[in-house]
């Protein structure tokens, strides 16, 4: 086990309610590699908890099976580094459940920060976000699957983080890549 | 089609020769999501060409099928953004082939920069790498699959880029996440 650092940031990957292709409210399916890649990124950057948020019983069963395989099952013995990444993975039914869990475990109301591939009204940049996180007792970073977080999730945000600007106007990063870049911008001690 | 910018950097994802669990030389299998995620990241950051490097005929057939689906087949019509990402994806048999292609198309010998999850002798940091890239006519960034690039690939490097330091000592990012973070550190105009 490598050194344990909790940067007092949690991540939630929302599968419902999110937007579909036409902007309609949908629930998206679990993607196995979202669990792996984001757990590995989270563990690298000291994320305390990585919540997989889905209200669907069958999808929750799938998440539980994957978690069990890597946390206590065969995978945990064949790949200890992956076991360590999965140690931060949690399952939740809704954003409310994540917030309630945070209050229960840490006795704080988390600062909620949403992310998006698009411009948001009142968004803050990465430097400002680092300052807000430093002042907060605990921060919850929300990422959407499919075509992004639904308005009812967005309106829960204390702050909306500005979209990642690469160098082109193309803005279709995978959520796995977006989480990696955002963690690096918000948390890395030294990116020079 | 969003704006076309070529930052004069190409990426090659090496599937052979790479290291296995015990440090032995192996060839790794193609992972579908490596094509998608890294193409999307590459297109976001203005990468000119993203080479999938594998010497195995069957694996090359698989890559061709995926490329065709998204470049000209059904996927290209159902998802234009993905078609655009796949426009930078190329297939190559070896690093030599990638270098030869660069010489043929751009009439330059690319500066070769290797990446690793571990400390390298003579490595350079991200600030120095940005400067080397700015001075070079064209740069080729090499990423390894499995447990990293084989020594025979490493010794071809003009420069070895230092490993990504998150905030913990855990260094098991997926290659998809590592490419995203490294592109952001080397290319983003503004990460504040």
Coordinates of C-alpha atoms in Angstrom, one line a residue:
Chain A
X1 CA 0.0 0.0 0.0
X2 CA 1.4 3.4 -1.0
X3 CA 1.1 6.4 1.2
X4 CA -2.5 7.4 2.2
X5 CA -3.3 11.0 1.6
X6 CA -6.9 12.4 1.6
X7 CA -7.0 15.7 -0.1
X8 CA -10.6 16.2 1.2
X9 CA -12.1 15.9 -2.2
X10 CA -14.6 13.3 -3.3
X11 CA -15.7 12.5 -6.8
X12 CA -19.2 11.4 -7.9
X13 CA -19.8 10.0 -11.4
X14 CA -23.5 10.6 -12.1
X15 CA -25.4 8.1 -14.3
X16 CA -28.9 9.6 -13.6
X17 CA -30.2 12.2 -14.1
X18 CA -28.0 13.1 -17.1
X19 CA -28.6 14.4 -20.6
X20 CA -29.2 12.4 -23.7
X21 CA -28.3 13.3 -27.3
X22 CA -31.3 15.6 -27.7
X23 CA -31.0 17.1 -24.3
X24 CA -33.6 14.9 -22.7
X25 CA -33.2 13.4 -19.2
X26 CA -31.8 9.9 -19.3
X27 CA -30.1 7.3 -17.1
X28 CA -26.8 6.0 -18.6
X29 CA -25.3 2.5 -18.3
X30 CA -22.3 1.7 -16.2
X31 CA -19.0 1.5 -18.2
X32 CA -16.5 -0.9 -16.6
X33 CA -13.5 1.2 -17.5
X34 CA -15.0 4.3 -15.9
X35 CA -14.7 2.5 -12.6
X36 CA -11.1 1.4 -13.2
X37 CA -9.6 4.5 -14.8
X38 CA -11.2 7.0 -12.4
X39 CA -10.3 4.9 -9.4
X40 CA -6.7 4.8 -10.5
X41 CA -6.7 8.6 -11.1
X42 CA -8.5 9.2 -7.8
X43 CA -5.9 7.1 -5.9
X44 CA -3.1 8.9 -7.6
X45 CA -4.4 12.3 -6.6
X46 CA -5.5 11.5 -3.0
X47 CA -9.3 11.5 -3.7
X48 CA -11.0 10.2 -0.6
X49 CA -14.1 8.5 -2.1
X50 CA -15.1 7.9 -5.7
X51 CA -18.9 7.4 -5.8
X52 CA -20.6 5.6 -8.7
X53 CA -24.1 7.0 -8.7
X54 CA -26.9 5.0 -10.2
X55 CA -30.5 4.4 -9.0
X56 CA -31.0 1.3 -11.1
X57 CA -30.9 -2.0 -9.1
X58 CA -29.5 -4.1 -12.0
X59 CA -26.7 -1.5 -12.6
X60 CA -26.0 -1.4 -8.9
X61 CA -25.6 -5.2 -8.9
X62 CA -23.1 -4.9 -11.8
X63 CA -21.1 -2.2 -9.9
X64 CA -21.1 -4.4 -6.8
X65 CA -19.8 -7.4 -8.7
X66 CA -16.9 -5.4 -10.2
X67 CA -16.2 -3.8 -6.8
X68 CA -16.2 -7.1 -5.1
X69 CA -13.9 -8.7 -7.7
X70 CA -11.2 -6.0 -7.2
X71 CA -11.7 -5.2 -3.5
X72 CA -11.9 -8.7 -2.0
X73 CA -12.1 -11.3 -4.8
X74 CA -9.7 -12.8 -7.3
X75 CA -8.7 -9.5 -8.8
X76 CA -7.6 -8.1 -5.4
X77 CA -5.1 -11.0 -5.1
X78 CA -3.8 -10.9 -8.8
X79 CA -3.5 -7.1 -8.9
X80 CA -2.8 -5.4 -5.6
X81 CA -2.4 -2.0 -7.2
X82 CA -5.9 -2.3 -8.7
X83 CA -7.2 -3.4 -5.3
X84 CA -5.7 -0.2 -3.8
X85 CA -7.4 1.9 -6.5
X86 CA -10.7 0.2 -5.8
X87 CA -10.4 0.9 -2.1
X88 CA -11.9 4.4 -2.8
X89 CA -14.8 3.2 -4.9
X90 CA -18.3 3.4 -3.4
X91 CA -21.8 2.9 -4.7
X92 CA -24.6 5.4 -4.2
X93 CA -28.2 5.7 -5.5
X94 CA -28.3 9.5 -5.8
X95 CA -26.5 12.7 -5.1
X96 CA -28.6 13.1 -2.0
X97 CA -27.2 9.8 -0.8
X98 CA -23.6 10.9 -1.4
X99 CA -24.2 14.2 0.5
X100 CA -25.8 12.3 3.4
X101 CA -22.9 9.8 3.5
X102 CA -20.4 12.7 3.6
X103 CA -22.3 14.3 6.4
X104 CA -22.4 11.0 8.3
X105 CA -18.8 10.1 7.9
X106 CA -17.1 13.5 8.0
X107 CA -19.7 15.6 9.8
X108 CA -19.6 18.3 7.1
X109 CA -21.8 19.6 4.3
X110 CA -19.6 19.2 1.2
X111 CA -18.9 22.1 -1.1
X112 CA -20.5 20.9 -4.4
X113 CA -18.6 21.7 -7.6
X114 CA -20.0 20.7 -11.0
X115 CA -18.0 20.1 -14.2
X116 CA -19.1 20.4 -17.8
X117 CA -17.7 20.3 -21.4
X118 CA -19.6 23.6 -22.0
X119 CA -19.5 27.1 -20.8
X120 CA -21.6 27.6 -17.6
X121 CA -23.1 30.8 -16.2
X122 CA -21.1 32.0 -13.2
X123 CA -18.4 29.4 -13.8
X124 CA -15.1 29.7 -12.0
X125 CA -11.6 29.0 -13.3
X126 CA -9.1 26.4 -12.0
X127 CA -7.1 28.9 -9.9
X128 CA -10.3 30.1 -8.1
X129 CA -11.5 26.5 -7.7
X130 CA -8.2 25.6 -6.0
X131 CA -8.8 28.4 -3.5
X132 CA -12.4 27.4 -2.9
X133 CA -11.2 23.8 -2.3
X134 CA -8.5 25.0 0.1
X135 CA -11.1 27.0 2.1
X136 CA -13.7 24.2 2.2
X137 CA -13.9 21.5 4.8
X138 CA -14.6 18.9 2.1
X139 CA -15.4 19.2 -1.7
X140 CA -17.5 17.0 -3.9
X141 CA -16.7 17.1 -7.6
X142 CA -19.5 16.0 -9.8
X143 CA -19.0 14.5 -13.3
X144 CA -21.7 13.5 -15.7
X145 CA -21.8 10.6 -18.1
X146 CA -23.6 10.6 -21.5
X147 CA -24.1 14.2 -22.6
X148 CA -23.6 15.8 -19.2
X149 CA -25.2 16.6 -15.9
X150 CA -29.0 17.3 -15.8
X151 CA -30.1 20.8 -14.8
X152 CA -31.5 19.5 -11.5
X153 CA -28.0 18.4 -10.6
X154 CA -26.4 21.6 -11.8
X155 CA -28.6 23.7 -9.7
X156 CA -27.2 22.0 -6.6
X157 CA -23.7 23.3 -7.3
X158 CA -22.0 25.8 -5.1
X159 CA -19.6 26.4 -8.0
X160 CA -19.5 25.4 -11.6
X161 CA -15.9 24.7 -12.8
X162 CA -15.1 26.0 -16.3
X163 CA -14.7 23.5 -19.1
X164 CA -11.3 22.2 -20.1
X165 CA -10.0 24.3 -23.0
X166 CA -7.4 22.2 -24.9
X167 CA -6.2 24.2 -27.9
X168 CA -8.9 23.4 -30.5
X169 CA -12.6 24.0 -30.2
X170 CA -13.2 20.2 -30.1
X171 CA -14.8 19.5 -26.7
X172 CA -15.5 15.8 -26.6
X173 CA -13.1 14.3 -24.1
X174 CA -14.1 11.1 -22.4
X175 CA -15.2 11.5 -18.8
X176 CA -12.2 9.4 -17.9
X177 CA -9.8 11.8 -19.5
X178 CA -11.7 14.8 -18.1
X179 CA -11.4 13.5 -14.6
X180 CA -7.7 12.9 -15.0
X181 CA -7.0 16.5 -16.4
X182 CA -9.2 18.2 -13.8
X183 CA -7.6 16.2 -10.9
X184 CA -4.2 17.2 -12.2
X185 CA -5.2 20.9 -12.5
X186 CA -6.8 21.0 -9.1
X187 CA -4.6 18.8 -7.0
X188 CA -1.1 18.1 -8.4
X189 CA 1.5 19.7 -6.2
X190 CA 3.9 20.4 -9.2
X191 CA 3.0 20.0 -12.8
X192 CA 6.2 21.7 -14.2
Chain B
X1 CA -15.7 20.1 -38.0
X2 CA -14.2 22.2 -35.3
X3 CA -11.1 24.3 -36.0
X4 CA -8.0 22.4 -37.3
X5 CA -4.9 23.1 -35.4
X6 CA -1.7 20.9 -35.6
X7 CA 0.6 21.6 -32.7
X8 CA 3.3 19.6 -34.5
X9 CA 3.1 16.8 -32.0
X10 CA 2.3 13.2 -32.8
X11 CA 1.5 10.4 -30.4
X12 CA 2.4 6.8 -30.8
X13 CA 0.9 4.1 -28.5
X14 CA 3.3 1.2 -28.5
X15 CA 2.0 -2.4 -28.2
X16 CA 5.4 -4.1 -28.9
X17 CA 8.0 -4.1 -27.6
X18 CA 6.7 -3.4 -24.1
X19 CA 7.3 -4.8 -20.7
X20 CA 5.3 -7.6 -19.0
X21 CA 4.6 -8.0 -15.3
X22 CA 8.1 -9.5 -14.6
X23 CA 9.9 -7.0 -16.8
X24 CA 10.0 -9.4 -19.8
X25 CA 9.5 -8.2 -23.4
X26 CA 6.0 -8.8 -24.6
X27 CA 3.4 -7.6 -27.1
X28 CA 0.2 -6.4 -25.7
X29 CA -3.4 -6.6 -27.1
X30 CA -5.2 -3.7 -28.6
X31 CA -7.8 -2.1 -26.2
X32 CA -10.7 -0.5 -28.0
X33 CA -11.0 2.4 -25.6
X34 CA -7.4 3.3 -26.0
X35 CA -8.2 4.2 -29.6
X36 CA -11.3 6.2 -28.6
X37 CA -10.1 8.1 -25.5
X38 CA -6.7 9.0 -26.9
X39 CA -8.1 10.1 -30.3
X40 CA -10.6 12.3 -28.4
X41 CA -7.8 13.7 -26.2
X42 CA -5.5 14.1 -29.2
X43 CA -8.1 16.0 -31.2
X44 CA -8.8 18.3 -28.3
X45 CA -5.1 19.2 -28.0
X46 CA -4.3 19.6 -31.7
X47 CA -2.3 16.4 -32.0
X48 CA -1.5 15.8 -35.7
X49 CA -1.4 12.0 -35.8
X50 CA -2.1 9.3 -33.3
X51 CA -0.3 6.1 -34.3
X52 CA -1.4 2.7 -33.0
X53 CA 1.7 0.7 -33.2
X54 CA 1.5 -3.1 -33.4
X55 CA 3.4 -5.6 -35.5
X56 CA 0.7 -8.4 -35.3
X57 CA -1.4 -8.9 -38.4
X58 CA -4.5 -10.0 -36.5
X59 CA -4.3 -7.0 -34.2
X60 CA -3.8 -4.7 -37.1
X61 CA -7.0 -6.1 -38.7
X62 CA -8.9 -5.3 -35.5
X63 CA -7.5 -1.7 -35.5
X64 CA -8.4 -1.3 -39.2
X65 CA -12.0 -2.5 -38.5
X66 CA -12.4 0.0 -35.6
X67 CA -10.9 2.8 -37.6
X68 CA -13.1 2.0 -40.7
X69 CA -16.2 2.0 -38.6
X70 CA -15.5 5.4 -37.2
X71 CA -13.7 7.1 -40.1
X72 CA -16.0 6.0 -43.0
X73 CA -18.5 3.4 -41.8
X74 CA -21.7 3.5 -39.7
X75 CA -20.1 5.1 -36.7
X76 CA -18.9 8.1 -38.7
X77 CA -22.5 8.9 -39.6
X78 CA -24.1 8.3 -36.2
X79 CA -21.4 10.2 -34.3
X80 CA -19.6 13.0 -36.3
X81 CA -17.6 14.1 -33.2
X82 CA -16.1 10.6 -33.0
X83 CA -15.4 10.6 -36.7
X84 CA -13.5 13.8 -36.2
X85 CA -11.5 12.3 -33.3
X86 CA -10.7 9.2 -35.5
X87 CA -9.4 11.4 -38.3
X88 CA -6.0 11.5 -36.5
X89 CA -5.8 7.8 -35.9
X90 CA -3.2 5.9 -38.0
X91 CA -1.9 2.3 -37.9
X92 CA 1.8 1.5 -37.9
X93 CA 3.9 -1.7 -37.5
X94 CA 6.8 -0.3 -35.6
X95 CA 8.4 2.9 -34.3
X96 CA 10.7 2.8 -37.4
X97 CA 7.5 3.0 -39.5
X98 CA 6.2 6.0 -37.6
X99 CA 9.5 7.8 -38.0
X100 CA 9.7 7.0 -41.7
X101 CA 6.1 8.2 -42.2
X102 CA 6.9 11.5 -40.4
X103 CA 10.0 12.0 -42.6
X104 CA 7.9 11.2 -45.7
X105 CA 4.9 13.5 -44.9
X106 CA 6.6 16.4 -43.1
X107 CA 10.2 16.0 -44.3
X108 CA 11.6 16.2 -40.8
X109 CA 13.2 13.8 -38.3
X110 CA 10.9 14.0 -35.2
X111 CA 12.2 14.8 -31.8
X112 CA 11.4 11.6 -29.9
X113 CA 10.2 12.0 -26.3
X114 CA 9.4 9.0 -24.2
X115 CA 7.0 8.8 -21.2
X116 CA 7.1 6.5 -18.1
X117 CA 5.4 5.9 -14.8
X118 CA 8.8 5.6 -13.2
X119 CA 11.8 7.8 -12.8
X120 CA 14.2 7.9 -15.8
X121 CA 17.9 8.7 -15.9
X122 CA 18.3 12.1 -17.5
X123 CA 14.6 12.9 -17.5
X124 CA 13.4 16.4 -18.2
X125 CA 10.4 18.1 -16.5
X126 CA 7.3 19.5 -18.2
X127 CA 8.5 23.1 -18.5
X128 CA 11.7 21.9 -20.2
X129 CA 9.7 19.6 -22.4
X130 CA 7.5 22.5 -23.5
X131 CA 10.6 24.4 -24.5
X132 CA 12.1 21.5 -26.4
X133 CA 8.8 21.0 -28.3
X134 CA 8.7 24.7 -29.1
X135 CA 12.2 24.5 -30.6
X136 CA 11.6 21.2 -32.5
X137 CA 10.2 21.0 -36.0
X138 CA 8.0 18.1 -34.9
X139 CA 7.8 16.0 -31.8
X140 CA 6.8 12.3 -31.4
X141 CA 5.5 11.4 -27.9
X142 CA 5.8 7.7 -27.1
X143 CA 3.5 5.9 -24.7
X144 CA 3.7 2.3 -23.6
X145 CA 1.0 -0.2 -22.9
X146 CA 1.2 -3.1 -20.4
X147 CA 4.1 -2.3 -18.0
X148 CA 5.7 0.3 -20.1
X149 CA 8.1 0.9 -23.0
X150 CA 10.9 -1.7 -23.6
X151 CA 14.5 -0.5 -23.2
X152 CA 15.1 -0.7 -26.9
X153 CA 12.4 1.9 -27.4
X154 CA 13.6 4.0 -24.5
X155 CA 17.1 4.2 -26.0
X156 CA 15.7 5.8 -29.1
X157 CA 14.5 8.9 -27.0
X158 CA 16.0 12.3 -27.5
X159 CA 14.4 13.1 -24.2
X160 CA 12.6 11.2 -21.4
X161 CA 9.7 13.0 -19.8
X162 CA 9.5 12.8 -16.1
X163 CA 6.7 10.7 -14.6
X164 CA 3.4 12.3 -13.6
X165 CA 3.5 13.0 -9.8
X166 CA 0.0 13.2 -8.4
X167 CA 0.1 13.7 -4.7
X168 CA 0.4 10.2 -3.5
X169 CA 3.1 7.7 -4.3
X170 CA 0.5 5.6 -6.3
X171 CA 1.7 5.5 -9.9
X172 CA -0.7 3.3 -11.7
X173 CA -2.6 5.6 -14.0
X174 CA -4.2 4.1 -17.1
X175 CA -2.4 5.1 -20.3
X176 CA -5.6 6.9 -21.3
X177 CA -5.4 9.1 -18.3
X178 CA -1.7 9.6 -18.6
X179 CA -2.0 10.8 -22.2
X180 CA -4.7 13.2 -21.1
X181 CA -2.7 14.7 -18.3
X182 CA 0.5 14.9 -20.3
X183 CA -1.2 16.6 -23.3
X184 CA -2.8 19.1 -20.9
X185 CA 0.6 19.9 -19.2
X186 CA 2.5 20.2 -22.5
X187 CA -0.1 21.8 -24.8
X188 CA -3.0 23.6 -23.0
X189 CA -2.8 27.4 -23.6
X190 CA -4.3 28.1 -20.2
X191 CA -4.9 25.7 -17.4
X192 CA -5.9 28.3 -14.8

